[in-house]
Amino acid sequence: MTSQSLNQISVIKLNGVGAQLALRLSKLGIETTQDLLFHLPLRYIDRTRVSAIGGAQPNTEVVIEGTIRGCDVVFGRRRSLLCRLQDNTGIISLRFFHFSSALRNNLKVGSHLRCYGEVKIGSSGLEVYHPECQFLDPAHPLPLQQYLTAVYPTTEGISQQRMRGIILQVLSLMNEHQLIELLPEKLKKSSLTTVLKFIHQPPNTAAIEQLNKGEHPSQQRLAFEELLAHNLSLLKLRQAVQSHKAPPLCNKDHLRGRFLDALPFELTGAQKRVSFEIQKDLYNSYPMLRLVQGDVGSGKTVVAALAAIQCVAAGKQAALMAPTEILAEQHRQSFEAWLNPLGIQIGWITGKVKGQARTQQLGAIKDGSAQIVIGTHALFQEEVSFRDLALTIIDEQHRFGVHQRLALKEKGRNDDQIPHQLTMTATPIPRTLAMSAYADLDCSVIDQSPPGRSPVNTVVIADCNRQKVIDRVQKACTNGRQAYWVCTLIEESDLLEAQAAEATAAELHLLLPQLKIGLAHGKQKTGEKSATIAQFKAGKTQLLVATTVVEVGVDVPNASLMVIENPERLGLAQLHQLRGRVGRGKEESHCVLLYGPSLSQQGAERLKIMRQTNDGFKIAEMDLKLRGAGEVLGTRQTGEMAFRIADLQRDGHLLPEIKLSAELLLDQHPLNAQAIIRRWLGDGERYGQV
């Protein structure tokens, strides 16, 4: 067995690990002794020093020693065993709610104990609930621990003590069994064996605060390798996708020039740059994989239209998929206005296209007369068949699951050929997230707004001043402008949100009888909701009361005021998206954040950020700090950001080096790259095809 590496030795070989414990360990993803080494501590506690009982403070973890002065079963709301422990500085209570007769008999008056636990304020003063106890023999002092104590993730049936004992066995095995180093010398900063021994048993001289923040060099060495594994996994996915062929889309006619000449505005420098990057990608005979980020109102739709035109000019079809009918309808209107004069036919497939109209659209898509097809997730239904799909454009990509995007890609598969893929988002992604979660994609950023758009002035007002806000709405609408009033709820319930919106609309009808008020929410039938929004776009209603269904796809340049009720209930990114519905014309625009009475500190911090900046990328960075990576990414991949030791905020500075290291490993050490992925992510495919 000495020739085996630790990743070949099953946990069942360890002393005290039977079939039942092995099954419980497998729930934590632990099958081998190497898995145990990479089951990393959540935090550390210091049991290397004894604290004086008289100096114990509430909400601190301490090691204390003393003599039992009394021990009785007491009856309050719950029966408990209460012991009084005393040293020469003071006295403290040990309380056990769950105890056996053996424990009660052992805790005799006069016994000497060493206890570890968290100090709380209880009915008898300072108390320690269910401390870990050791009996002491004054004639033979028990040495204190020489290492900081690791606290591990566990599952039902595995105590911390049991987990520590198992991992201690594996640490001793490291002296005789091989732990394979997977990083080449030029990337290796320190010995993996040394690092893991330190991580599991830091000496009592180690800085516990630094360790608990994850900032110790040994932790950073492991965080580097874990982030590298995620990066490598995405790069291998990219390699797999780009091992297929894609039709090169050479733009040989003058459609692009005619389109640009007909636009009533000139592209910004950022739009031109990003469009050129896409144009070059589409010339290639392997699939484009590009993500375009653009803040609210930066002009992503025009860039998407240019990509689609290049596809049509090459005699192929393009498809644009949006997450909601509102947004899909917005895209259809823009594309038809721009491209019908050029002789380009637009197809249209959503859930509400039925009967003869649907049959007609399906036929046009199949025979290729619909050159650009726009729709919702209905696009990838089995009955939708393209003649020659060469480009898929996915808007607000984070709202689609992996399988939905894969299904659309499959629509264009032709032997070994698959479509080019362009994904877009108006939710700015912090640089650290883009470099890690989107390492499989080339990223472009449209970082300029079209000229003539003025920044939205944001104000924060308490609900007790609601009448002032209503007066402000009346003034704006009387002066010929339009306004939104957005209702939010903590519960993610369309029904409750709809009820809140209906109640607010009824209230505003009474208070503003002279205004024409529309109502849009998630419980309405699609046709009813679309008709309401269409009336608002046409200026037939002055005030639109809505839930967050208006977050994307509603473009009304005449709307200059938005009121968001209970904004503290939304994340920064969503607030920024909603605010982006105004400020689309040349008039000065305002966003009123009307907050409720129970505003938390974090809620107040979010509203302060919204008031301070209109920059979506700054807001995204702050959102990452406040909510964490998993929340910010939304539905990209379930579990994708569940790191063992890495933290994107704390360890973001490692990413530039990780990017270069991943490319070097794939190029020069492909077997090592695969082994690193397996070590940190397991054998299952972590990232779905995109």
PDB file of C-alpha atoms in Angstrom, residues 1 11 46 69 127 132 149 281 295 325 342 349 366 373 404 410 468 475 480 518 549 554 563 570 591-592 603 670:
ATOM      1  CA  MET A   1       0.000   0.000   0.000  1.00  0.00           C
ATOM      2  CA  VAL A  11     -11.656   6.056   3.560  1.00  0.00           C
ATOM      3  CA  ASP A  46      -7.978  28.493  20.118  1.00  0.00           C
ATOM      4  CA  ARG A  69     -18.728  23.126  43.573  1.00  0.00           C
ATOM      5  CA  GLU A 127     -23.153  29.929  31.476  1.00  0.00           C
ATOM      6  CA  GLU A 132     -16.718  19.638  25.869  1.00  0.00           C
ATOM      7  CA  THR A 149      -8.487  23.540  16.547  1.00  0.00           C
ATOM      8  CA  ASP A 281     -15.345  36.381 -34.528  1.00  0.00           C
ATOM      9  CA  ASP A 295     -25.135  49.123 -18.893  1.00  0.00           C
ATOM     10  CA  GLU A 325     -42.456  38.540 -24.210  1.00  0.00           C
ATOM     11  CA  LEU A 342     -33.421  46.582 -46.150  1.00  0.00           C
ATOM     12  CA  ILE A 349     -42.321  32.940 -32.168  1.00  0.00           C
ATOM     13  CA  LYS A 366     -38.283  26.182 -41.887  1.00  0.00           C
ATOM     14  CA  VAL A 373     -36.235  34.929 -35.884  1.00  0.00           C
ATOM     15  CA  GLN A 404     -32.396  26.172 -22.589  1.00  0.00           C
ATOM     16  CA  GLU A 410     -28.864  22.283 -31.110  1.00  0.00           C
ATOM     17  CA  LYS A 468     -45.241  64.480  -1.522  1.00  0.00           C
ATOM     18  CA  LYS A 475     -46.923  67.434 -11.524  1.00  0.00           C
ATOM     19  CA  GLY A 480     -46.878  66.066 -20.357  1.00  0.00           C
ATOM     20  CA  GLY A 518     -52.419  51.488 -16.341  1.00  0.00           C
ATOM     21  CA  VAL A 549     -42.228  42.916 -14.882  1.00  0.00           C
ATOM     22  CA  VAL A 554     -39.924  48.710 -21.771  1.00  0.00           C
ATOM     23  CA  VAL A 563     -41.191  55.588  -8.059  1.00  0.00           C
ATOM     24  CA  LEU A 570     -34.483  44.456  -4.015  1.00  0.00           C
ATOM     25  CA  CYS A 591     -36.051  58.002  -9.615  1.00  0.00           C
ATOM     26  CA  VAL A 592     -37.715  58.106  -6.183  1.00  0.00           C
ATOM     27  CA  GLY A 603     -30.950  48.188   3.032  1.00  0.00           C
ATOM     28  CA  PRO A 670      -3.081  18.759 -20.050  1.00  0.00           C
TER      29      PRO A 670
END
